[in-house]
Short mmCIF file of C-alpha atoms in Angstrom, two decimals:
data_model
loop_
_atom_site.label_atom_id
_atom_site.label_comp_id
_atom_site.label_asym_id
_atom_site.label_seq_id
_atom_site.Cartn_x
_atom_site.Cartn_y
_atom_site.Cartn_z
CA MET Y 54 -22.26 153.00 -49.60
CA LYS Y 55 -18.77 151.68 -49.05
CA VAL Y 56 -18.40 151.01 -52.75
CA VAL Y 57 -19.40 154.56 -53.60
CA ALA Y 58 -16.91 155.89 -51.08
CA ALA Y 59 -14.15 153.76 -52.58
CA ILE Y 60 -14.99 155.01 -56.05
CA VAL Y 61 -14.95 158.62 -54.90
CA LEU Y 62 -11.68 158.08 -53.11
CA SER Y 63 -10.02 156.47 -56.10
CA SER Y 64 -11.23 159.29 -58.33
CA LEU Y 65 -9.64 161.76 -55.95
CA LEU Y 66 -6.39 159.83 -55.88
CA ILE Y 67 -6.31 159.77 -59.65
CA ALA Y 68 -7.20 163.45 -59.87
CA ALA Y 69 -4.36 164.23 -57.49
CA GLY Y 70 -2.00 162.17 -59.61
CA ILE Y 71 -1.52 159.63 -56.86
CA VAL Y 72 -1.61 156.05 -57.99
CA LEU Y 73 -1.92 152.95 -55.93
CA ARG Y 74 1.32 151.34 -56.98
CA PRO Y 75 4.66 153.12 -57.20
CA LEU Y 76 5.55 154.05 -60.78
CA ILE Y 77 9.20 154.71 -60.01
CA ALA Y 78 11.19 151.56 -60.45
CA THR Y 79 13.75 150.62 -57.87
CA GLU Y 80 17.35 150.26 -58.90
CA ILE Y 81 19.11 147.08 -57.89
CA PRO Y 82 21.19 147.54 -54.71
CA ALA Y 83 24.91 146.87 -55.18
CA SER Y 84 24.74 143.78 -52.96
CA GLU Y 85 22.19 142.12 -55.27
CA ARG Y 86 23.90 142.79 -58.60
CA ARG Y 87 24.32 139.67 -60.70
CA SER Y 88 26.12 139.09 -63.94
CA GLY Y 89 24.21 137.57 -66.86
CA TYR Y 90 26.61 134.64 -66.29
CA THR Y 91 24.79 133.59 -63.11
CA PHE Y 92 21.56 133.04 -65.09
CA MET Y 93 23.17 130.64 -67.59
CA SER Y 94 23.01 126.87 -67.78
CA PRO Y 95 26.00 124.88 -66.47
CA ASP Y 96 26.92 124.01 -70.07
CA THR Y 97 27.07 127.62 -71.22
CA LYS Y 98 28.99 128.61 -68.09
CA ALA Y 99 31.52 125.86 -68.77
CA MET Y 100 31.90 127.05 -72.35
CA GLN Y 101 32.74 130.57 -71.15
CA ASP Y 102 35.07 129.39 -68.37
CA ASP Y 103 37.35 127.27 -70.53
CA ASP Y 104 39.50 129.33 -72.93
CA THR Y 105 39.84 126.34 -75.24
CA THR Y 106 36.05 126.12 -75.73
CA ASN Y 107 35.13 129.80 -75.41
CA PRO Y 108 34.47 130.87 -79.03
CA GLY Y 109 35.12 134.51 -78.06
CA MET Y 110 38.82 133.65 -77.56
CA LEU Y 111 39.16 133.50 -81.33
CA GLY Y 112 38.37 137.22 -81.37
CA VAL Y 113 41.09 137.82 -78.78
CA ILE Y 114 43.68 136.00 -80.89
CA GLU Y 115 42.67 137.83 -84.06
CA GLY Y 116 42.58 141.12 -82.16
CA GLU Y 117 46.17 140.59 -81.03
CA ALA Y 118 47.27 140.22 -84.66
CA LEU Y 119 45.45 143.43 -85.58
CA TRP Y 120 47.06 145.21 -82.61
CA ASN Y 121 50.45 144.54 -84.10
CA ARG Y 122 49.57 145.28 -87.73
CA LYS Y 123 50.87 148.58 -89.15
CA GLY Y 124 48.34 150.68 -91.03
CA GLY Y 125 47.08 154.06 -92.17
CA SER Y 126 49.17 156.73 -93.87
CA ALA Y 127 51.20 157.01 -90.64
CA ASP Y 128 52.09 153.33 -91.11
CA LYS Y 129 51.88 152.68 -87.39
CA SER Y 130 50.39 149.86 -85.39
CA CYS Y 131 48.59 150.17 -82.06
CA ALA Y 132 51.64 148.48 -80.53
CA ASP Y 133 53.94 151.22 -81.87
CA CYS Y 134 52.32 153.67 -79.46
CA HIS Y 135 50.92 151.44 -76.69
CA HIS Y 136 53.50 148.63 -76.71
CA ASP Y 137 52.40 145.55 -74.78
CA ALA Y 138 48.62 145.60 -74.44
CA LYS Y 139 48.88 143.28 -71.43
CA VAL Y 140 50.42 146.20 -69.57
CA SER Y 141 49.08 149.34 -71.26
CA MET Y 142 45.48 148.19 -71.75
CA LYS Y 143 45.01 146.61 -68.32
CA GLY Y 144 41.96 148.19 -66.67
CA VAL Y 145 41.08 150.39 -69.64
CA ALA Y 146 37.85 148.62 -70.63
CA ALA Y 147 36.74 148.63 -66.98
CA ARG Y 148 36.36 152.43 -67.09
CA TYR Y 149 34.85 152.89 -70.57
CA PRO Y 150 32.90 154.74 -72.01
CA SER Y 151 35.29 157.52 -71.08
CA TYR Y 152 35.51 161.29 -71.50
CA ASP Y 153 37.18 162.68 -74.60
CA LYS Y 154 38.36 166.27 -74.04
CA VAL Y 155 38.47 167.16 -77.72
CA LEU Y 156 34.92 165.98 -78.38
CA GLY Y 157 33.70 167.20 -74.99
CA GLY Y 158 31.70 164.03 -74.45
CA PRO Y 159 31.81 160.29 -73.88
CA VAL Y 160 33.32 157.77 -76.29
CA ASN Y 161 33.01 154.01 -75.99
CA LEU Y 162 35.84 151.57 -76.60
CA GLU Y 163 35.03 151.05 -80.28
CA GLN Y 164 34.93 154.82 -80.80
CA ARG Y 165 38.25 155.23 -78.97
CA ILE Y 166 39.86 152.67 -81.26
CA ASN Y 167 38.55 154.55 -84.29
CA LEU Y 168 39.73 157.89 -82.83
CA CYS Y 169 43.21 156.40 -82.48
CA ARG Y 170 43.02 155.29 -86.10
CA ALA Y 171 42.01 158.80 -87.20
CA ARG Y 172 44.32 160.79 -84.95
CA HIS Y 173 47.43 158.60 -84.78
CA GLN Y 174 47.37 156.15 -87.68
CA GLN Y 175 45.66 158.43 -90.22
CA ALA Y 176 43.48 155.47 -91.12
CA ASP Y 177 39.80 155.13 -92.00
CA PRO Y 178 37.44 154.12 -89.21
CA LEU Y 179 36.70 150.41 -88.92
CA PRO Y 180 33.00 149.78 -89.51
CA TYR Y 181 30.86 148.97 -86.48
CA GLU Y 182 29.97 145.35 -85.82
CA LYS Y 183 32.37 144.06 -88.45
CA HIS Y 184 35.01 141.53 -87.62
CA ASP Y 185 38.10 143.77 -87.22
CA LEU Y 186 36.59 146.29 -84.84
CA LEU Y 187 34.97 143.53 -82.76
CA ALA Y 188 38.23 141.60 -82.57
CA LEU Y 189 40.33 144.63 -81.56
CA THR Y 190 37.75 145.69 -78.97
CA THR Y 191 37.62 142.16 -77.58
CA TYR Y 192 41.41 142.00 -77.37
CA VAL Y 193 41.64 145.33 -75.54
CA ALA Y 194 38.76 144.46 -73.19
CA GLU Y 195 40.16 141.02 -72.40
CA GLN Y 196 43.17 142.73 -70.80
CA SER Y 197 40.77 143.79 -68.01
CA ARG Y 198 39.20 140.37 -67.53
CA GLY Y 199 38.45 139.82 -63.83
CA MET Y 200 38.94 143.48 -62.91
CA PRO Y 201 36.07 145.39 -61.25
CA ILE Y 202 34.14 147.94 -63.30
CA THR Y 203 35.27 151.41 -62.18
CA PRO Y 204 33.42 154.08 -64.18
CA ASP Y 205 35.32 157.17 -65.34
CA PRO Y 206 34.73 159.77 -62.59
CA THR Y 207 35.24 162.87 -64.81
CA PRO Y 208 32.63 165.41 -63.65
CA GLU Y 209 31.90 166.51 -67.24
CA LEU Y 210 30.72 162.98 -67.92
CA GLN Y 211 28.01 162.93 -65.26
CA PRO Y 212 25.27 164.71 -67.28
CA PHE Y 213 25.69 162.01 -69.94
CA VAL Y 214 25.31 159.25 -67.33
CA ALA Y 215 22.12 160.98 -66.17
CA LYS Y 216 20.79 161.07 -69.73
CA GLY Y 217 21.47 157.36 -70.07
CA ARG Y 218 19.61 156.74 -66.84
CA ASP Y 219 16.61 158.74 -68.10
CA LEU Y 220 16.59 156.66 -71.26
CA PHE Y 221 16.74 153.44 -69.25
CA MET Y 222 13.73 154.54 -67.20
CA HIS Y 223 11.67 155.83 -70.14
CA ARG Y 224 8.93 153.71 -71.70
CA GLN Y 225 9.15 153.51 -75.47
CA GLY Y 226 7.92 151.66 -78.53
CA GLN Y 227 4.59 150.12 -79.41
CA LEU Y 228 4.88 147.78 -76.41
CA ASN Y 229 5.48 150.82 -74.19
CA LEU Y 230 8.19 149.25 -72.06
CA ALA Y 231 11.30 150.74 -70.47
CA CYS Y 232 14.54 148.88 -69.85
CA THR Y 233 13.88 149.21 -66.11
CA ASN Y 234 10.55 147.34 -66.42
CA CYS Y 235 12.44 144.19 -67.28
CA HIS Y 236 15.95 144.64 -65.92
CA ASP Y 237 15.22 146.28 -62.54
CA ASP Y 238 11.73 145.03 -61.79
CA ASN Y 239 11.56 141.55 -63.34
CA TRP Y 240 15.07 140.16 -63.53
CA ASP Y 241 14.21 136.95 -61.74
CA LYS Y 242 11.61 136.02 -64.37
CA HIS Y 243 11.44 134.72 -67.95
CA LEU Y 244 10.42 136.26 -71.24
CA ALA Y 245 9.25 133.20 -73.14
CA SER Y 246 12.11 130.84 -72.23
CA SER Y 247 14.86 133.49 -71.90
CA ALA Y 248 15.98 134.54 -68.45
CA VAL Y 249 15.34 138.25 -68.00
CA THR Y 250 18.71 139.14 -66.54
CA GLN Y 251 19.73 142.38 -64.85
CA GLY Y 252 20.94 143.72 -68.22
CA MET Y 253 24.56 144.00 -67.08
CA PRO Y 254 27.23 145.19 -69.54
CA ASN Y 255 30.17 143.32 -67.98
CA GLY Y 256 30.89 140.71 -70.65
CA TYR Y 257 31.15 142.67 -73.91
CA PRO Y 258 31.98 142.08 -76.66
CA ILE Y 259 30.28 138.72 -76.11
CA TYR Y 260 29.98 135.56 -78.13
CA ARG Y 261 26.24 135.03 -78.33
CA LEU Y 262 25.09 131.55 -79.26
CA ASP Y 263 21.92 132.98 -80.77
CA TRP Y 264 24.00 135.23 -83.08
CA GLN Y 265 26.63 132.57 -83.78
CA SER Y 266 29.17 135.38 -83.57
CA LEU Y 267 30.85 138.02 -81.47
CA GLY Y 268 28.78 141.14 -80.94
CA SER Y 269 29.04 144.48 -79.17
CA LEU Y 270 27.03 145.87 -76.27
CA GLN Y 271 25.33 148.24 -78.72
CA ARG Y 272 24.15 145.29 -80.79
CA ARG Y 273 22.52 143.84 -77.67
CA LEU Y 274 20.91 147.21 -76.80
CA ARG Y 275 19.56 147.51 -80.34
CA ASN Y 276 18.03 144.02 -80.00
CA CYS Y 277 16.14 145.04 -76.87
CA ILE Y 278 15.00 148.31 -78.50
CA THR Y 279 13.70 146.38 -81.52
CA GLY Y 280 11.98 144.01 -79.10
CA VAL Y 281 9.81 146.77 -77.65
CA ARG Y 282 9.06 147.90 -81.23
CA ALA Y 283 10.74 151.29 -80.84
CA GLN Y 284 12.69 153.26 -83.45
CA ASN Y 285 16.27 152.14 -83.23
CA TYR Y 286 19.43 154.21 -82.86
CA ASP Y 287 22.35 153.84 -85.27
CA TYR Y 288 25.57 152.27 -84.01
CA GLY Y 289 27.60 154.98 -82.28
CA ALA Y 290 24.57 157.22 -81.68
CA PRO Y 291 24.96 159.41 -78.57
CA GLU Y 292 21.91 157.77 -76.97
CA LEU Y 293 23.47 154.31 -77.13
CA VAL Y 294 26.75 155.58 -75.67
CA GLU Y 295 24.77 157.26 -72.87
CA LEU Y 296 22.97 153.99 -72.18
CA GLU Y 297 26.34 152.22 -72.07
CA LEU Y 298 27.58 154.80 -69.57
CA TYR Y 299 24.59 154.32 -67.31
CA LEU Y 300 24.82 150.52 -67.57
CA MET Y 301 28.48 150.66 -66.52
CA SER Y 302 27.66 152.90 -63.54
CA ARG Y 303 24.92 150.45 -62.63
CA ALA Y 304 27.46 147.60 -62.79
CA ARG Y 305 30.13 149.35 -60.70
CA GLY Y 306 32.32 146.79 -58.94
CA MET Y 307 31.30 143.80 -61.05
CA PRO Y 308 34.21 141.91 -62.61
CA LEU Y 309 34.64 142.20 -66.37
CA GLU Y 310 34.16 138.85 -68.18
CA THR Y 311 35.16 139.71 -71.75
CA PRO Y 312 34.89 137.63 -73.85
CA ALA Y 313 31.71 136.36 -72.18
CA VAL Y 314 29.40 133.76 -73.71
CA ARG Y 315 25.65 134.36 -73.63
CA PRO Y 316 22.77 132.15 -74.81
CA MET D 101 -13.22 140.08 -58.35
CA ALA D 102 -9.96 141.94 -58.29
CA ARG D 103 -6.76 140.11 -57.50
CA SER D 104 -5.19 141.81 -54.54
CA ALA D 105 -1.97 142.54 -56.39
CA ILE D 106 -3.80 144.60 -58.98
CA PRO D 107 -5.27 147.82 -57.70
CA VAL D 108 -8.46 148.18 -59.62
CA VAL D 109 -9.40 151.81 -59.78
CA GLY D 110 -12.21 151.22 -62.18
CA GLY D 111 -15.05 153.31 -60.83
CA CYS D 112 -13.60 156.60 -61.87
CA PHE D 113 -13.76 155.72 -65.55
CA ALA D 114 -17.49 155.18 -65.46
CA LEU D 115 -18.97 155.89 -68.85
CA ALA D 116 -16.08 157.97 -70.07
CA LEU D 117 -16.63 158.23 -73.80
CA LEU D 118 -13.41 158.50 -75.67
CA ALA D 119 -12.56 160.48 -78.73
CA LEU D 120 -9.80 158.44 -80.29
CA PRO D 121 -7.10 159.62 -82.67
CA ARG D 122 -7.05 158.80 -86.37
CA LEU D 123 -4.84 156.00 -87.62
CA ALA D 124 -2.18 156.45 -90.26
CA GLY D 125 -4.19 154.62 -92.89
CA GLY D 126 -7.10 157.00 -92.44
CA GLU D 127 -8.92 154.20 -90.66
CA GLU D 128 -10.03 155.07 -87.15
CA LEU D 129 -9.66 153.19 -83.91
CA LYS D 130 -13.18 152.22 -83.03
CA SER D 131 -14.45 154.28 -80.13
CA TYR D 132 -15.58 152.47 -77.03
CA SER D 133 -16.96 153.33 -73.66
CA VAL D 134 -15.63 152.18 -70.35
CA THR D 135 -18.07 151.25 -67.61
CA GLY D 136 -16.45 150.62 -64.27
CA ASP D 137 -13.47 148.41 -65.10
CA ALA D 138 -15.00 146.98 -68.27
CA ILE D 139 -15.80 147.67 -71.90
CA VAL D 140 -19.21 146.06 -72.10
CA GLU D 141 -19.82 146.26 -75.84
CA SER D 142 -17.95 144.40 -78.52
CA LEU D 143 -15.52 146.65 -80.43
CA THR D 144 -16.77 145.21 -83.72
CA GLY D 145 -20.42 144.87 -82.75
CA GLU D 146 -20.04 141.12 -83.20
CA ALA D 147 -19.02 138.21 -81.03
CA GLY D 148 -15.45 136.99 -81.51
CA ASP D 149 -14.37 133.51 -82.59
CA ALA D 150 -12.73 131.60 -79.73
CA ALA D 151 -10.87 129.16 -82.00
CA ARG D 152 -9.24 132.02 -83.89
CA GLY D 153 -8.55 133.69 -80.55
CA ARG D 154 -6.62 130.70 -79.27
CA LYS D 155 -4.42 130.70 -82.39
CA LEU D 156 -3.70 134.40 -81.88
CA VAL D 157 -2.74 133.92 -78.22
CA VAL D 158 -0.26 131.09 -78.87
CA ASP D 159 1.33 132.89 -81.83
CA ARG D 160 4.50 134.43 -80.39
CA ALA D 161 4.27 137.36 -82.81
CA ASN D 162 1.29 138.61 -80.80
CA THR D 163 3.53 138.62 -77.67
CA CYS D 164 1.02 137.18 -75.12
CA ILE D 165 2.98 134.04 -74.29
CA LEU D 166 6.26 135.92 -74.03
CA CYS D 167 4.90 137.03 -70.65
CA HIS D 168 1.99 134.70 -69.84
CA SER D 169 1.74 130.97 -69.47
CA GLY D 170 -1.53 129.12 -69.83
CA PRO D 171 -3.19 125.88 -70.91
CA PHE D 172 -1.07 125.56 -74.08
CA PRO D 173 0.61 122.15 -73.76
CA GLU D 174 2.01 122.38 -77.31
CA ASP D 175 4.13 125.39 -76.43
CA LYS D 176 7.28 124.86 -74.39
CA PHE D 177 8.33 128.50 -74.31
CA GLN D 178 5.91 130.37 -72.11
CA GLY D 179 6.97 133.33 -70.00
CA ASP D 180 6.41 133.92 -66.30
CA LEU D 181 6.32 137.72 -66.19
CA ALA D 182 2.54 137.67 -65.81
CA PRO D 183 -0.29 135.62 -64.28
CA ASN D 184 -1.10 132.21 -65.79
CA LEU D 185 -4.13 132.59 -68.04
CA SER D 186 -5.77 129.35 -66.89
CA GLY D 187 -9.13 130.12 -65.31
CA VAL D 188 -9.05 133.74 -66.40
CA GLY D 189 -12.64 133.35 -67.67
CA ASN D 190 -13.75 132.67 -64.10
CA ARG D 191 -11.91 135.65 -62.71
CA TRP D 192 -13.17 138.28 -65.13
CA SER D 193 -16.29 139.00 -67.18
CA VAL D 194 -16.08 139.39 -70.95
CA GLY D 195 -16.23 143.17 -70.59
CA GLN D 196 -13.45 143.18 -67.99
CA LEU D 197 -11.27 140.99 -70.20
CA ARG D 198 -11.89 143.38 -73.11
CA LEU D 199 -10.64 146.43 -71.19
CA ARG D 200 -7.62 144.49 -69.91
CA LEU D 201 -6.62 143.79 -73.50
CA VAL D 202 -7.53 147.16 -74.95
CA ASP D 203 -5.72 149.25 -72.36
CA ALA D 204 -4.55 147.54 -69.17
CA SER D 205 -2.74 150.72 -68.11
CA ARG D 206 -6.09 152.34 -67.29
CA LEU D 207 -6.45 149.88 -64.43
CA ASN D 208 -2.83 149.84 -63.34
CA PRO D 209 -0.71 152.71 -64.65
CA GLY D 210 2.46 150.83 -63.64
CA THR D 211 1.61 147.64 -65.51
CA ILE D 212 4.01 146.10 -67.98
CA MET D 213 1.15 144.63 -70.00
CA PRO D 214 1.04 146.54 -73.30
CA SER D 215 -2.16 148.29 -74.39
CA TYR D 216 -3.21 146.26 -77.40
CA TYR D 217 -5.73 148.70 -78.81
CA ARG D 218 -4.25 152.13 -78.34
CA VAL D 219 -2.13 154.44 -80.48
CA ASP D 220 -1.81 157.58 -78.35
CA GLY D 221 0.59 158.30 -75.51
CA LEU D 222 3.36 156.11 -76.97
CA ASP D 223 6.88 157.33 -77.62
CA ARG D 224 9.30 156.54 -80.45
CA VAL D 225 7.24 153.75 -81.99
CA ALA D 226 9.15 152.07 -84.84
CA LYS D 227 7.95 153.17 -88.28
CA ALA D 228 6.55 149.75 -89.18
CA TRP D 229 4.16 149.92 -86.21
CA SER D 230 3.49 153.61 -85.89
CA GLY D 231 -0.13 154.73 -85.84
CA LYS D 232 -1.33 151.13 -85.58
CA PRO D 233 -2.69 149.33 -82.55
CA ILE D 234 -0.89 146.07 -81.72
CA LEU D 235 -4.05 144.10 -82.48
CA SER D 236 -7.10 144.92 -84.58
CA ALA D 237 -10.59 145.23 -83.11
CA ARG D 238 -11.49 141.86 -84.58
CA GLN D 239 -8.41 140.19 -83.12
CA ILE D 240 -9.24 141.65 -79.70
CA GLU D 241 -12.76 140.22 -79.92
CA ASP D 242 -11.45 136.79 -80.95
CA ILE D 243 -9.00 136.73 -78.04
CA VAL D 244 -11.65 137.93 -75.58
CA ALA D 245 -13.97 135.15 -76.78
CA TYR D 246 -11.19 132.61 -76.24
CA LEU D 247 -10.15 133.90 -72.81
CA ALA D 248 -13.78 133.72 -71.66
CA THR D 249 -13.66 129.95 -72.30
CA LEU D 250 -10.72 129.49 -69.93
CA ARG D 251 -12.55 128.21 -66.88
CA ASP D 252 -10.83 126.00 -64.34
#
């Protein structure tokens, strides 16, 4: 009889839409937030910590040269407007993606660099994920190394953060997994031999040993989206920028590590 | 024999006969019936091949060992997102194993284990995979046959 009662009860729970385990994932409390760095082996940590061995530093050096190079029909360099990046770019990457009034929406750091090229240098956009844009982005972001992430508080930006959060929580792809399933609920575990980290955006662009190159946050997001066998988004797609925004809000207060090294 | 961490809500699915959607290739997902928390009958009508099943499980492309570990000494890269598969043949009957592979979300809607034989209710599936189940009916039967041999 007990079994029958249990069956009836579970049918009722299901009918009422009540399930026996919470479906809503829990976000990581600020006190437990951990950089991807803390999951790495001592060797990989040492490689990131020492500027002479950190392969991402090459991007910083090349980015500095590009910062000073004149270009476009305006024949201006970044430095002509912004002068010393060590001063003018300090803290900038810590609050990106940021609100662009003209576009009425968020732009990430790569997009801001290309907007400056279009608006102030009258130059063509640099292609995503190619060397020049990665190097310039890395150079700009490195000026905020060690500074806490402080998301852009513009009220108009908040609906975009919310969209990014919805995306993060939404199951997708043939494997039917959401970002939150791994990065909120299972970050102390392993997928095959890779540590499932908290999915923090605080080191980008990174030098990833697996890629043997520098790569952007969007490249990493596209890898995870491919992993769950979902349709991908193009570089620069609004959805990826919204995810970036949510990831940065989720990482509020964490120090920026650019150029980080990841396995 | 439910593990306490997994709320088994099986009874309510008793004998629900499913009408399943058509696949892209015109081929249909084989229909099956769920009894309690099991699919009692083979999806192909035949018994699977345990040796083939083992090969499928340790092949990373089929994703099992990204999450599960098990008695696979040749493989160094096994995940720990899911229970170890050792002894799983003692814990579950063949029919229970079959439903857990076909559609684990029927037993635990919050599970991260993908539904290996389902094409509906998924969002934004990449073109290469769209309309196809992760595994074929025959592959499911082979894996079920293998898992049933995993006795402590």
